[in-house]
Amino acid sequence: MSDVNMNLGNSSDAQNYYINDEGIPICKTCGHPLRIRQKLLGKEYLLPVMCECRRKQLEEDEKRRKEAEAREKIETLRRNSLMDEMFAESRFEKVVRTTYNVKALKIAHRYCENIDKMIETNQGMLFYGNVGTGKTLLAACIANELLDKGYKVIMTSIIKALDALGYGKDNDGYIQNINSADVLILDDFGAERKTDYAYEVVYNIIDSRYRAKKPLIITTNLPFSELTHRGDLKTDRIYDRVLEMCYPVEIPGISWRMMMAKERYEKSGKTILNGGD
C-alpha cells in the first residue's frame, strides 16, 4: 500500500482510488486502473496510466482553453477592425429582406461561406447603388460574419482613411496595417475630395491592396456608368484597379434611411399633436 502511494505521489488521484485484489490502484469514479504492471529488464514496475475520467477532464480543460483563446482572438480582431460601433451588431439574419436587396444578400452570404477561396483568388466585391439602400449595412454584415469566424477584417470609410494619411503621418505604417487584414472594406468610395492629392492617396491605398494580393470590398454611391466611363486619367487608373479586383453587385431601390426617417417623423408628429392617442 505504501509503495502504491509513493508511486501515486501527491496527485489528486491519491485520494480517489482503491486497491484491487491484484494490488492495482483503481479510480473510484470511472473504475479504470491508475497503474499497470510492466516488466522491464526482468523487474516488474507499476507504471502510471491515465484513467478515463481524468482523460475526459483534461480534454474538457483543453477545449475550454481553446474556446477562451478563440473568444479573445475575436475580441482582439474586433478592437482592431476600425468598424464604427453602430455596425457592431449588424448580421445577415437581422437584415430585412426586400425585392431590392435579396440578390445582394445571397451573394454576400455565399462570399462569406467561400471566404478561403475568395482570399486565395484575391476576389473582392463592389456594392454600388443609390444613397441609403443598405450597402454599408451589407458590408458590415460581411465584416461581422468573418470576424466571428476568426478572420482579420478592417472596415473603414474612404474619408477616414484619407484623414489617417498625410504629411508628417505614419503613412507606411497605416498602409501596412490595413493590408495585414484578410479582408479590407472601404466604405463610401467616391465621397473623397476631388483633388489631385486625394486621388493619389486613394490610388495608393487600392494599388497597395492589389499588390498585397488580398481581397478588397468597396461600397459606393457612384453609378456604375461612371466607374466604367473613361476620359480622366486621375480616376481611370483608380476605377480600373477597383473593377479588376472587385465583382460588381448592385443594390437598387429607394433610401432606407428616408423611409425610416419618414416613419419616425410620422410617429413623433402623432405623439406631439395627439398626445400619443
mmCIF file of N, CA and C in Angstrom, residues 1-9 13-26 28 34-35 37 46:
data_model
loop_
_atom_site.group_PDB
_atom_site.id
_atom_site.type_symbol
_atom_site.label_atom_id
_atom_site.label_comp_id
_atom_site.label_asym_id
_atom_site.label_seq_id
_atom_site.Cartn_x
_atom_site.Cartn_y
_atom_site.Cartn_z
ATOM 1 N N MET A 1 0.837 -1.203 0.000
ATOM 2 C CA MET A 1 0.000 0.000 0.000
ATOM 3 C C MET A 1 0.867 1.246 0.000
ATOM 4 N N SER A 2 1.914 1.270 0.821
ATOM 5 C CA SER A 2 2.784 2.440 0.883
ATOM 6 C C SER A 2 3.539 2.608 -0.418
ATOM 7 N N ASP A 3 3.926 1.465 -1.069
ATOM 8 C CA ASP A 3 4.612 1.555 -2.340
ATOM 9 C C ASP A 3 3.728 2.195 -3.392
ATOM 10 N N VAL A 4 2.430 1.812 -3.360
ATOM 11 C CA VAL A 4 1.491 2.369 -4.328
ATOM 12 C C VAL A 4 1.337 3.860 -4.106
ATOM 13 N N ASN A 5 1.189 4.261 -2.823
ATOM 14 C CA ASN A 5 1.061 5.681 -2.506
ATOM 15 C C ASN A 5 2.271 6.460 -2.977
ATOM 16 N N MET A 6 3.424 5.868 -2.815
ATOM 17 C CA MET A 6 4.638 6.550 -3.231
ATOM 18 C C MET A 6 4.638 6.731 -4.742
ATOM 19 N N ASN A 7 4.178 5.724 -5.469
ATOM 20 C CA ASN A 7 4.117 5.827 -6.912
ATOM 21 C C ASN A 7 3.105 6.868 -7.362
ATOM 22 N N LEU A 8 1.984 6.973 -6.635
ATOM 23 C CA LEU A 8 0.960 7.943 -7.000
ATOM 24 C C LEU A 8 1.393 9.361 -6.683
ATOM 25 N N GLY A 9 2.296 9.503 -5.724
ATOM 26 C CA GLY A 9 2.784 10.838 -5.370
ATOM 27 C C GLY A 9 1.711 11.648 -4.681
ATOM 28 N N ASP A 13 -5.305 12.042 -7.614
ATOM 29 C CA ASP A 13 -5.720 10.647 -7.706
ATOM 30 C C ASP A 13 -5.499 9.897 -6.392
ATOM 31 N N ALA A 14 -4.550 10.338 -5.604
ATOM 32 C CA ALA A 14 -4.187 9.613 -4.386
ATOM 33 C C ALA A 14 -5.327 9.536 -3.391
ATOM 34 N N GLN A 15 -6.305 10.425 -3.469
ATOM 35 C CA GLN A 15 -7.438 10.418 -2.548
ATOM 36 C C GLN A 15 -8.680 9.807 -3.185
ATOM 37 N N ASN A 16 -8.548 9.283 -4.417
ATOM 38 C CA ASN A 16 -9.740 8.833 -5.129
ATOM 39 C C ASN A 16 -9.516 7.486 -5.808
ATOM 40 N N TYR A 17 -8.945 6.560 -5.055
ATOM 41 C CA TYR A 17 -8.712 5.243 -5.623
ATOM 42 C C TYR A 17 -8.851 4.188 -4.534
ATOM 43 N N TYR A 18 -8.931 2.968 -5.013
ATOM 44 C CA TYR A 18 -8.854 1.841 -4.099
ATOM 45 C C TYR A 18 -7.923 0.804 -4.730
ATOM 46 N N ILE A 19 -7.423 -0.129 -3.916
ATOM 47 C CA ILE A 19 -6.509 -1.162 -4.393
ATOM 48 C C ILE A 19 -7.289 -2.441 -4.645
ATOM 49 N N ASN A 20 -7.214 -2.975 -5.835
ATOM 50 C CA ASN A 20 -7.932 -4.220 -6.115
ATOM 51 C C ASN A 20 -7.138 -5.427 -5.610
ATOM 52 N N ASP A 21 -7.657 -6.600 -5.871
ATOM 53 C CA ASP A 21 -7.038 -7.825 -5.352
ATOM 54 C C ASP A 21 -5.655 -8.077 -5.943
ATOM 55 N N GLU A 22 -5.372 -7.449 -7.094
ATOM 56 C CA GLU A 22 -4.077 -7.649 -7.718
ATOM 57 C C GLU A 22 -3.079 -6.576 -7.315
ATOM 58 N N GLY A 23 -3.497 -5.704 -6.401
ATOM 59 C CA GLY A 23 -2.601 -4.660 -5.924
ATOM 60 C C GLY A 23 -2.507 -3.464 -6.859
ATOM 61 N N ILE A 24 -3.496 -3.330 -7.742
ATOM 62 C CA ILE A 24 -3.507 -2.225 -8.703
ATOM 63 C C ILE A 24 -4.467 -1.135 -8.210
ATOM 64 N N PRO A 25 -4.023 0.154 -8.180
ATOM 65 C CA PRO A 25 -4.930 1.238 -7.783
ATOM 66 C C PRO A 25 -5.969 1.501 -8.878
ATOM 67 N N ILE A 26 -7.235 1.570 -8.467
ATOM 68 C CA ILE A 26 -8.349 1.751 -9.391
ATOM 69 C C ILE A 26 -9.082 3.047 -9.058
ATOM 70 N N LYS A 28 -11.927 5.431 -8.284
ATOM 71 C CA LYS A 28 -13.260 5.211 -7.729
ATOM 72 C C LYS A 28 -14.351 5.799 -8.622
ATOM 73 N N LEU A 34 -5.209 3.095 -12.438
ATOM 74 C CA LEU A 34 -4.313 4.237 -12.426
ATOM 75 C C LEU A 34 -2.869 3.811 -12.656
ATOM 76 N N ARG A 35 -2.615 2.524 -12.576
ATOM 77 C CA ARG A 35 -1.286 1.970 -12.817
ATOM 78 C C ARG A 35 -1.434 0.625 -13.526
ATOM 79 N N ARG A 37 0.990 -3.019 -14.447
ATOM 80 C CA ARG A 37 2.241 -3.728 -14.182
ATOM 81 C C ARG A 37 2.991 -3.921 -15.495
ATOM 82 N N LEU A 46 5.207 -0.709 -11.423
ATOM 83 C CA LEU A 46 3.859 -0.158 -11.565
ATOM 84 C C LEU A 46 3.991 1.180 -12.307
#
